[in-house]
PDB file of C-alpha atoms in Angstrom:
ATOM      1  CA  MET T1277     217.443 -47.110  51.334  1.00 78.00           C
ATOM      2  CA  GLU T1278     214.455 -45.576  52.882  1.00 92.00           C
ATOM      3  CA  LYS T1279     213.161 -48.565  55.605  1.00 96.00           C
ATOM      4  CA  LEU T1280     216.899 -47.916  56.770  1.00 97.00           C
ATOM      5  CA  ASP T1281     216.347 -44.581  57.267  1.00 96.00           C
ATOM      6  CA  PHE T1282     213.410 -44.893  59.125  1.00 97.00           C
ATOM      7  CA  LEU T1283     214.641 -47.449  61.507  1.00 98.00           C
ATOM      8  CA  ILE T1284     217.662 -44.875  61.889  1.00 96.00           C
ATOM      9  CA  GLN T1285     215.811 -41.253  62.748  1.00 95.00           C
ATOM     10  CA  TYR T1286     213.282 -43.730  65.189  1.00 97.00           C
ATOM     11  CA  LEU T1287     216.002 -45.212  66.671  1.00 97.00           C
ATOM     12  CA  LEU T1288     217.768 -41.710  67.099  1.00 95.00           C
ATOM     13  CA  LYS T1289     214.505 -39.200  68.346  1.00 93.00           C
ATOM     14  CA  GLU T1290     213.953 -42.158  71.176  1.00 93.00           C
ATOM     15  CA  ASN T1291     218.020 -41.816  72.777  1.00 90.00           C
ATOM     16  CA  ARG T1292     218.681 -38.024  73.071  1.00 83.00           C
ATOM     17  CA  GLU T1293     221.749 -39.576  74.631  1.00 86.00           C
ATOM     18  CA  VAL T1294     223.033 -39.889  71.012  1.00 86.00           C
ATOM     19  CA  ASN T1295     223.674 -36.550  69.370  1.00 81.00           C
ATOM     20  CA  ILE T1296     224.715 -36.509  65.587  1.00 82.00           C
ATOM     21  CA  ASP T1297     225.326 -33.786  63.982  1.00 78.00           C
ATOM     22  CA  LYS T1298     225.230 -34.871  60.589  1.00 82.00           C
ATOM     23  CA  LEU T1299     223.754 -38.473  59.655  1.00 83.00           C
ATOM     24  CA  PRO T1300     225.641 -40.357  56.904  1.00 87.00           C
ATOM     25  CA  THR T1301     224.884 -41.043  53.568  1.00 88.00           C
ATOM     26  CA  ASP T1302     227.221 -43.735  52.597  1.00 92.00           C
ATOM     27  CA  ILE T1303     225.282 -47.299  52.980  1.00 94.00           C
ATOM     28  CA  THR T1304     228.285 -48.841  55.110  1.00 95.00           C
ATOM     29  CA  GLN T1305     228.044 -45.889  57.297  1.00 96.00           C
ATOM     30  CA  LYS T1306     224.468 -45.937  58.032  1.00 96.00           C
ATOM     31  CA  LYS T1307     224.407 -49.354  58.512  1.00 97.00           C
ATOM     32  CA  ASN T1308     226.705 -49.267  61.098  1.00 96.00           C
ATOM     33  CA  LEU T1309     225.088 -46.349  62.639  1.00 97.00           C
ATOM     34  CA  TYR T1310     221.714 -48.277  62.327  1.00 97.00           C
ATOM     35  CA  ARG T1311     223.588 -52.014  63.838  1.00 98.00           C
ATOM     36  CA  SER T1312     224.953 -49.607  66.635  1.00 97.00           C
ATOM     37  CA  LEU T1313     221.725 -47.716  67.572  1.00 97.00           C
ATOM     38  CA  CYS T1314     219.925 -51.456  68.201  1.00 98.00           C
ATOM     39  CA  ASN T1315     223.073 -52.640  70.048  1.00 98.00           C
ATOM     40  CA  ILE T1316     222.811 -49.788  73.037  1.00 97.00           C
ATOM     41  CA  ARG T1317     218.976 -50.346  72.921  1.00 97.00           C
ATOM     42  CA  GLU T1318     217.467 -51.322  75.718  1.00 97.00           C
ATOM     43  CA  PRO T1319     215.122 -53.797  76.062  1.00 97.00           C
ATOM     44  CA  LYS T1320     212.113 -51.023  76.256  1.00 94.00           C
ATOM     45  CA  PRO T1321     208.543 -51.225  74.325  1.00 94.00           C
ATOM     46  CA  ILE T1322     208.930 -50.110  70.984  1.00 96.00           C
ATOM     47  CA  SER T1323     206.075 -49.835  68.166  1.00 97.00           C
ATOM     48  CA  GLU T1324     204.582 -52.074  65.734  1.00 97.00           C
ATOM     49  CA  GLU T1325     205.294 -49.726  62.847  1.00 98.00           C
ATOM     50  CA  TYR T1326     209.370 -49.633  63.787  1.00 98.00           C
ATOM     51  CA  LEU T1327     208.887 -54.119  63.839  1.00 98.00           C
ATOM     52  CA  GLU T1328     206.910 -54.099  60.466  1.00 98.00           C
ATOM     53  CA  VAL T1329     209.957 -52.535  58.734  1.00 98.00           C
ATOM     54  CA  GLU T1330     212.795 -53.534  60.713  1.00 98.00           C
ATOM     55  CA  ASN T1331     211.497 -57.022  60.218  1.00 98.00           C
ATOM     56  CA  ALA T1332     210.802 -56.018  55.993  1.00 98.00           C
ATOM     57  CA  TYR T1333     214.437 -54.588  56.325  1.00 98.00           C
ATOM     58  CA  LEU T1334     215.956 -57.428  57.880  1.00 98.00           C
ATOM     59  CA  GLN T1335     214.519 -60.726  55.460  1.00 97.00           C
ATOM     60  CA  GLU T1336     215.571 -58.102  52.905  1.00 96.00           C
ATOM     61  CA  LYS T1337     219.279 -58.793  53.962  1.00 95.00           C
ATOM     62  CA  LEU T1338     218.194 -62.409  54.233  1.00 96.00           C
ATOM     63  CA  GLU T1339     217.803 -62.721  50.744  1.00 95.00           C
ATOM     64  CA  LYS T1340     220.739 -61.443  49.807  1.00 94.00           C
ATOM     65  CA  LYS T1341     222.824 -64.010  50.785  1.00 94.00           C
ATOM     66  CA  ASP T1342     223.155 -67.197  50.529  1.00 94.00           C
ATOM     67  CA  VAL T1343     221.399 -69.502  53.494  1.00 97.00           C
ATOM     68  CA  ILE T1344     222.591 -72.928  53.622  1.00 97.00           C
ATOM     69  CA  LYS T1345     219.969 -75.738  54.575  1.00 98.00           C
ATOM     70  CA  VAL T1346     220.887 -77.880  57.386  1.00 98.00           C
ATOM     71  CA  GLU T1347     219.772 -81.117  54.888  1.00 97.00           C
ATOM     72  CA  ASN T1348     222.708 -80.156  52.849  1.00 97.00           C
ATOM     73  CA  ILE T1349     225.767 -79.844  55.673  1.00 98.00           C
ATOM     74  CA  GLU T1350     226.921 -83.950  55.417  1.00 97.00           C
ATOM     75  CA  THR T1351     227.567 -85.629  58.279  1.00 97.00           C
ATOM     76  CA  ILE T1352     230.930 -86.732  59.723  1.00 97.00           C
ATOM     77  CA  PHE T1353     230.169 -90.373  58.512  1.00 96.00           C
ATOM     78  CA  GLU T1354     229.378 -89.315  55.360  1.00 95.00           C
ATOM     79  CA  LYS T1355     232.707 -87.021  55.175  1.00 93.00           C
ATOM     80  CA  TYR T1356     235.084 -88.916  56.389  1.00 90.00           C
ATOM     81  CA  GLU T1357     235.963 -92.405  56.248  1.00 80.00           C
ATOM     82  CA  THR T1358     237.296 -92.691  59.724  1.00 83.00           C
ATOM     83  CA  SER T1359     235.838 -91.706  62.422  1.00 89.00           C
ATOM     84  CA  GLU T1360     235.845 -92.439  66.563  1.00 88.00           C
ATOM     85  CA  LEU T1361     232.445 -90.268  66.995  1.00 94.00           C
ATOM     86  CA  LYS T1362     229.777 -93.057  68.146  1.00 94.00           C
ATOM     87  CA  ASN T1363     226.877 -90.789  66.562  1.00 96.00           C
ATOM     88  CA  SER T1364     229.119 -90.121  63.422  1.00 96.00           C
ATOM     89  CA  ASN T1365     225.594 -90.226  61.154  1.00 96.00           C
ATOM     90  CA  LYS T1366     224.220 -87.836  63.159  1.00 97.00           C
ATOM     91  CA  ILE T1367     227.060 -85.281  63.901  1.00 98.00           C
ATOM     92  CA  CYS T1368     228.206 -82.463  61.146  1.00 98.00           C
ATOM     93  CA  LEU T1369     231.367 -80.230  60.838  1.00 98.00           C
ATOM     94  CA  TRP T1370     230.494 -76.947  59.043  1.00 98.00           C
ATOM     95  CA  GLU T1371     232.686 -73.508  58.823  1.00 97.00           C
ATOM     96  CA  GLY T1372     230.093 -70.672  58.094  1.00 96.00           C
ATOM     97  CA  ASP T1373     227.700 -67.877  58.996  1.00 96.00           C
ATOM     98  CA  ILE T1374     225.905 -69.181  61.884  1.00 97.00           C
ATOM     99  CA  THR T1375     223.239 -66.241  60.994  1.00 97.00           C
ATOM    100  CA  THR T1376     222.481 -67.635  57.647  1.00 97.00           C
ATOM    101  CA  LEU T1377     221.886 -71.409  58.636  1.00 98.00           C
ATOM    102  CA  GLN T1378     218.374 -73.056  58.300  1.00 98.00           C
ATOM    103  CA  ILE T1379     218.066 -75.258  61.012  1.00 98.00           C
ATOM    104  CA  GLU T1380     215.855 -75.643  63.834  1.00 98.00           C
ATOM    105  CA  ALA T1381     217.451 -74.069  66.558  1.00 98.00           C
ATOM    106  CA  ILE T1382     221.165 -72.153  66.760  1.00 98.00           C
ATOM    107  CA  VAL T1383     222.783 -71.699  69.989  1.00 98.00           C
ATOM    108  CA  ASN T1384     224.166 -68.293  70.686  1.00 98.00           C
ATOM    109  CA  ALA T1385     227.634 -67.928  73.132  1.00 97.00           C
ATOM    110  CA  ALA T1386     225.225 -65.533  75.705  1.00 97.00           C
ATOM    111  CA  ASN T1387     226.852 -63.135  78.638  1.00 95.00           C
ATOM    112  CA  SER T1388     225.179 -63.597  81.741  1.00 95.00           C
ATOM    113  CA  GLN T1389     223.266 -61.215  81.974  1.00 96.00           C
ATOM    114  CA  GLY T1390     221.117 -62.734  78.322  1.00 97.00           C
ATOM    115  CA  LEU T1391     220.120 -59.323  77.013  1.00 98.00           C
ATOM    116  CA  GLY T1392     223.373 -59.848  73.847  1.00 97.00           C
ATOM    117  CA  CYS T1393     225.840 -57.713  73.306  1.00 97.00           C
ATOM    118  CA  PHE T1394     225.302 -54.537  73.810  1.00 97.00           C
ATOM    119  CA  VAL T1395     228.593 -52.893  72.586  1.00 97.00           C
ATOM    120  CA  PRO T1396     228.096 -50.839  69.162  1.00 96.00           C
ATOM    121  CA  CYS T1397     229.427 -53.112  66.407  1.00 96.00           C
ATOM    122  CA  HIS T1398     230.990 -55.801  68.270  1.00 96.00           C
ATOM    123  CA  LYS T1399     232.912 -59.250  66.544  1.00 93.00           C
ATOM    124  CA  CYS T1400     231.268 -61.630  69.131  1.00 95.00           C
ATOM    125  CA  ILE T1401     228.148 -64.007  68.063  1.00 96.00           C
ATOM    126  CA  ASP T1402     226.145 -62.870  70.351  1.00 97.00           C
ATOM    127  CA  ASN T1403     225.916 -59.269  68.727  1.00 97.00           C
ATOM    128  CA  GLN T1404     225.957 -60.807  65.049  1.00 97.00           C
ATOM    129  CA  ILE T1405     222.709 -63.099  66.285  1.00 98.00           C
ATOM    130  CA  HIS T1406     220.802 -60.008  67.864  1.00 98.00           C
ATOM    131  CA  THR T1407     221.650 -57.432  65.015  1.00 98.00           C
ATOM    132  CA  MET T1408     220.885 -60.275  62.530  1.00 98.00           C
ATOM    133  CA  ALA T1409     216.887 -61.578  64.520  1.00 98.00           C
ATOM    134  CA  GLY T1410     216.243 -57.781  65.473  1.00 98.00           C
ATOM    135  CA  LEU T1411     215.102 -55.460  68.273  1.00 98.00           C
ATOM    136  CA  GLU T1412     212.572 -58.043  69.264  1.00 98.00           C
ATOM    137  CA  LEU T1413     214.731 -61.113  70.304  1.00 98.00           C
ATOM    138  CA  ARG T1414     216.105 -58.591  72.944  1.00 98.00           C
ATOM    139  CA  GLN T1415     212.930 -57.948  73.793  1.00 98.00           C
ATOM    140  CA  ALA T1416     211.852 -61.274  74.403  1.00 98.00           C
ATOM    141  CA  CYS T1417     215.157 -61.980  76.254  1.00 98.00           C
ATOM    142  CA  ASN T1418     214.382 -59.060  78.773  1.00 98.00           C
ATOM    143  CA  GLU T1419     210.775 -61.292  79.355  1.00 98.00           C
ATOM    144  CA  ILE T1420     213.090 -64.785  80.205  1.00 98.00           C
ATOM    145  CA  MET T1421     215.652 -62.905  82.278  1.00 98.00           C
ATOM    146  CA  LYS T1422     213.620 -60.453  84.360  1.00 97.00           C
ATOM    147  CA  LYS T1423     212.374 -63.337  85.915  1.00 96.00           C
ATOM    148  CA  LYS T1424     215.660 -65.151  86.504  1.00 96.00           C
ATOM    149  CA  ASP T1425     216.902 -61.191  88.025  1.00 96.00           C
ATOM    150  CA  TYR T1426     219.019 -60.689  85.023  1.00 97.00           C
ATOM    151  CA  GLN T1427     221.270 -63.744  86.200  1.00 97.00           C
ATOM    152  CA  LEU T1428     221.904 -66.843  83.497  1.00 97.00           C
ATOM    153  CA  LYS T1429     224.362 -69.224  85.417  1.00 97.00           C
ATOM    154  CA  THR T1430     227.386 -70.393  83.633  1.00 97.00           C
ATOM    155  CA  GLY T1431     226.099 -73.657  81.479  1.00 98.00           C
ATOM    156  CA  GLU T1432     222.305 -72.691  81.844  1.00 98.00           C
ATOM    157  CA  ALA T1433     220.000 -72.328  78.576  1.00 98.00           C
ATOM    158  CA  ILE T1434     217.253 -70.530  77.673  1.00 98.00           C
ATOM    159  CA  ILE T1435     215.237 -70.347  74.378  1.00 98.00           C
ATOM    160  CA  THR T1436     213.530 -67.768  72.545  1.00 98.00           C
ATOM    161  CA  LYS T1437     211.716 -67.503  68.706  1.00 98.00           C
ATOM    162  CA  GLY T1438     214.629 -66.538  66.053  1.00 98.00           C
ATOM    163  CA  TYR T1439     212.735 -64.193  64.617  1.00 98.00           C
ATOM    164  CA  ASN T1440     214.106 -63.064  61.169  1.00 98.00           C
ATOM    165  CA  LEU T1441     217.680 -65.172  61.389  1.00 98.00           C
ATOM    166  CA  PRO T1442     216.843 -68.299  58.787  1.00 98.00           C
ATOM    167  CA  ALA T1443     216.385 -71.056  62.067  1.00 98.00           C
ATOM    168  CA  LYS T1444     212.992 -70.968  64.354  1.00 98.00           C
ATOM    169  CA  TYR T1445     215.100 -70.918  67.199  1.00 98.00           C
ATOM    170  CA  VAL T1446     217.188 -69.655  69.299  1.00 98.00           C
ATOM    171  CA  ILE T1447     219.205 -71.330  72.504  1.00 98.00           C
ATOM    172  CA  HIS T1448     221.081 -69.112  74.816  1.00 98.00           C
ATOM    173  CA  THR T1449     223.911 -70.705  77.103  1.00 98.00           C
ATOM    174  CA  VAL T1450     226.873 -68.784  78.937  1.00 97.00           C
ATOM    175  CA  GLY T1451     230.319 -70.580  78.893  1.00 96.00           C
ATOM    176  CA  PRO T1452     233.001 -69.678  81.704  1.00 94.00           C
ATOM    177  CA  ILE T1453     235.011 -66.997  81.703  1.00 93.00           C
ATOM    178  CA  ILE T1454     239.369 -68.671  82.050  1.00 93.00           C
ATOM    179  CA  TYR T1455     241.228 -65.855  83.897  1.00 94.00           C
ATOM    180  CA  ASP T1456     244.393 -68.563  84.517  1.00 88.00           C
ATOM    181  CA  LYS T1457     244.384 -72.470  83.897  1.00 92.00           C
ATOM    182  CA  VAL T1458     241.121 -74.168  83.153  1.00 94.00           C
ATOM    183  CA  THR T1459     240.038 -75.990  86.266  1.00 95.00           C
ATOM    184  CA  GLN T1460     237.910 -79.079  85.968  1.00 95.00           C
ATOM    185  CA  LEU T1461     234.732 -76.968  87.202  1.00 96.00           C
ATOM    186  CA  GLU T1462     235.219 -74.828  84.015  1.00 96.00           C
ATOM    187  CA  GLU T1463     235.642 -77.734  81.460  1.00 97.00           C
ATOM    188  CA  GLN T1464     232.104 -79.358  83.597  1.00 98.00           C
ATOM    189  CA  GLN T1465     230.515 -76.075  83.141  1.00 97.00           C
ATOM    190  CA  LEU T1466     231.330 -75.870  79.207  1.00 97.00           C
ATOM    191  CA  ALA T1467     230.109 -78.934  79.473  1.00 98.00           C
ATOM    192  CA  ASP T1468     226.878 -78.517  80.929  1.00 98.00           C
ATOM    193  CA  CYS T1469     226.593 -75.435  78.308  1.00 98.00           C
ATOM    194  CA  TYR T1470     225.828 -78.190  75.351  1.00 98.00           C
ATOM    195  CA  ILE T1471     224.005 -80.637  77.715  1.00 98.00           C
ATOM    196  CA  ASN T1472     221.439 -78.171  79.041  1.00 98.00           C
ATOM    197  CA  SER T1473     221.066 -77.072  75.004  1.00 98.00           C
ATOM    198  CA  LEU T1474     220.721 -80.207  73.855  1.00 98.00           C
ATOM    199  CA  GLN T1475     217.876 -81.214  76.526  1.00 98.00           C
ATOM    200  CA  LEU T1476     216.230 -77.714  76.256  1.00 98.00           C
ATOM    201  CA  ALA T1477     215.811 -79.289  72.192  1.00 98.00           C
ATOM    202  CA  MET T1478     214.694 -82.086  73.230  1.00 98.00           C
ATOM    203  CA  ASP T1479     212.294 -80.548  75.447  1.00 98.00           C
ATOM    204  CA  ASN T1480     210.816 -77.899  72.768  1.00 98.00           C
ATOM    205  CA  GLY T1481     210.822 -81.162  69.811  1.00 98.00           C
ATOM    206  CA  ILE T1482     213.561 -79.241  67.956  1.00 98.00           C
ATOM    207  CA  ARG T1483     215.168 -82.314  65.810  1.00 98.00           C
ATOM    208  CA  THR T1484     218.588 -80.233  64.780  1.00 98.00           C
ATOM    209  CA  ILE T1485     220.721 -77.702  66.190  1.00 98.00           C
ATOM    210  CA  ALA T1486     223.372 -76.240  65.628  1.00 98.00           C
ATOM    211  CA  PHE T1487     226.611 -75.195  68.225  1.00 98.00           C
ATOM    212  CA  PRO T1488     229.088 -72.139  67.827  1.00 97.00           C
ATOM    213  CA  CYS T1489     232.762 -72.549  69.442  1.00 96.00           C
ATOM    214  CA  ILE T1490     231.450 -71.489  72.928  1.00 97.00           C
ATOM    215  CA  SER T1491     233.156 -69.204  75.311  1.00 95.00           C
ATOM    216  CA  THR T1492     236.557 -69.911  72.589  1.00 95.00           C
ATOM    217  CA  GLY T1493     236.168 -66.374  71.878  1.00 85.00           C
ATOM    218  CA  GLU T1494     236.019 -63.314  74.291  1.00 84.00           C
ATOM    219  CA  PHE T1495     236.158 -65.546  77.193  1.00 88.00           C
ATOM    220  CA  ARG T1496     239.415 -67.308  76.148  1.00 90.00           C
ATOM    221  CA  PHE T1497     239.181 -70.882  76.832  1.00 94.00           C
ATOM    222  CA  PRO T1498     241.888 -72.955  74.845  1.00 95.00           C
ATOM    223  CA  LYS T1499     240.218 -74.092  71.274  1.00 96.00           C
ATOM    224  CA  GLU T1500     241.936 -77.300  71.265  1.00 96.00           C
ATOM    225  CA  GLN T1501     240.325 -78.174  75.030  1.00 97.00           C
ATOM    226  CA  ALA T1502     237.209 -76.762  74.572  1.00 97.00           C
ATOM    227  CA  SER T1503     236.758 -78.449  71.031  1.00 98.00           C
ATOM    228  CA  LYS T1504     237.813 -81.962  72.657  1.00 97.00           C
ATOM    229  CA  VAL T1505     234.881 -80.750  75.086  1.00 97.00           C
ATOM    230  CA  ALA T1506     232.313 -80.252  72.655  1.00 98.00           C
ATOM    231  CA  ILE T1507     232.748 -83.180  70.513  1.00 98.00           C
ATOM    232  CA  ALA T1508     232.681 -85.875  73.143  1.00 97.00           C
ATOM    233  CA  THR T1509     229.917 -84.240  75.517  1.00 98.00           C
ATOM    234  CA  VAL T1510     227.660 -83.779  72.520  1.00 98.00           C
ATOM    235  CA  ASP T1511     228.766 -87.537  71.141  1.00 98.00           C
ATOM    236  CA  ASP T1512     227.465 -88.918  74.882  1.00 97.00           C
ATOM    237  CA  PHE T1513     224.438 -87.096  74.726  1.00 98.00           C
ATOM    238  CA  LEU T1514     222.808 -88.798  71.764  1.00 98.00           C
ATOM    239  CA  LYS T1515     224.488 -92.163  72.845  1.00 94.00           C
ATOM    240  CA  HIS T1516     221.430 -92.167  75.318  1.00 93.00           C
ATOM    241  CA  ASN T1517     219.122 -89.886  72.763  1.00 97.00           C
ATOM    242  CA  SER T1518     220.176 -90.488  69.231  1.00 92.00           C
ATOM    243  CA  ASP T1519     216.338 -91.250  68.163  1.00 95.00           C
ATOM    244  CA  LYS T1520     215.878 -87.513  69.504  1.00 97.00           C
ATOM    245  CA  PHE T1521     218.195 -85.646  67.064  1.00 98.00           C
ATOM    246  CA  GLU T1522     218.585 -86.102  63.211  1.00 98.00           C
ATOM    247  CA  LYS T1523     221.891 -83.477  62.936  1.00 98.00           C
ATOM    248  CA  VAL T1524     224.296 -81.999  65.561  1.00 98.00           C
ATOM    249  CA  VAL T1525     225.581 -79.182  63.813  1.00 98.00           C
ATOM    250  CA  PHE T1526     229.497 -78.232  65.150  1.00 98.00           C
ATOM    251  CA  ASN T1527     229.549 -74.797  63.267  1.00 98.00           C
ATOM    252  CA  VAL T1528     232.764 -73.043  63.569  1.00 97.00           C
ATOM    253  CA  PHE T1529     233.892 -69.886  61.485  1.00 91.00           C
ATOM    254  CA  THR T1530     237.447 -69.807  61.214  1.00 94.00           C
ATOM    255  CA  GLU T1531     239.623 -72.064  59.507  1.00 95.00           C
ATOM    256  CA  GLU T1532     242.089 -72.642  62.211  1.00 95.00           C
ATOM    257  CA  ASP T1533     238.525 -73.715  64.235  1.00 96.00           C
ATOM    258  CA  TYR T1534     238.267 -75.639  61.157  1.00 97.00           C
ATOM    259  CA  ARG T1535     241.406 -77.697  61.749  1.00 97.00           C
ATOM    260  CA  ILE T1536     240.727 -78.391  65.081  1.00 97.00           C
ATOM    261  CA  TYR T1537     237.423 -79.870  65.268  1.00 97.00           C
ATOM    262  CA  GLU T1538     238.448 -81.811  62.185  1.00 95.00           C
ATOM    263  CA  LYS T1539     241.715 -82.843  63.857  1.00 94.00           C
ATOM    264  CA  ASN T1540     239.736 -84.095  67.106  1.00 94.00           C
ATOM    265  CA  ILE T1541     237.001 -85.517  65.066  1.00 92.00           C
TER     266      ILE T1541
END
């Protein structure tokens, strides 16, 4: 509680636009306030003392979670008797919270600004990942994105450390936003998210990586179609680079998504 109080007070002190008459005493409300203050914070300089306390706080939170090791996730070959996947011995399907996965890299479904979600306590994966990694992740993204004029192209990918996540790295990629029917270009852009993320992983010697369901949430890409693109793209990429990867995990968070991927696998 003491660490959380320090973090809240620090963030409130530096952000004079947030006016709170009385700090909450309820632990859940405090956690939500801390998360909201982190979510809205611009990537400006911050004290080493703050980062030290935040890292300790987030590591304590992580210790209370059930962290899943990638080596304990079964491959498609081990889990199912039949599959048409050419690389079923490398590909996995896992339902769970990607921020609890101990793996070399997780992929973040980012936005084009590349700095994480700024909406307080938003449920998107971008928000979840930045919240659990800590403010250093936004700082790292900012160093990359200011060289790109804060415009990450659809299908493009960048890489940062994972900071307080159990994953060593985070690969950030921007999926297409769907406004009407999915076009051939948008389908290719979604495929590019997987291709460029895998290529970036390969360039950095990363052999285990987990993908969320890119673009199927706020970006409205139809789930069925998106899963087919994801599975076919990854399987084809591994066909040419199988020796570079040990496991590629399709991470889903809902039973509906699990059923869709399971059927298409």
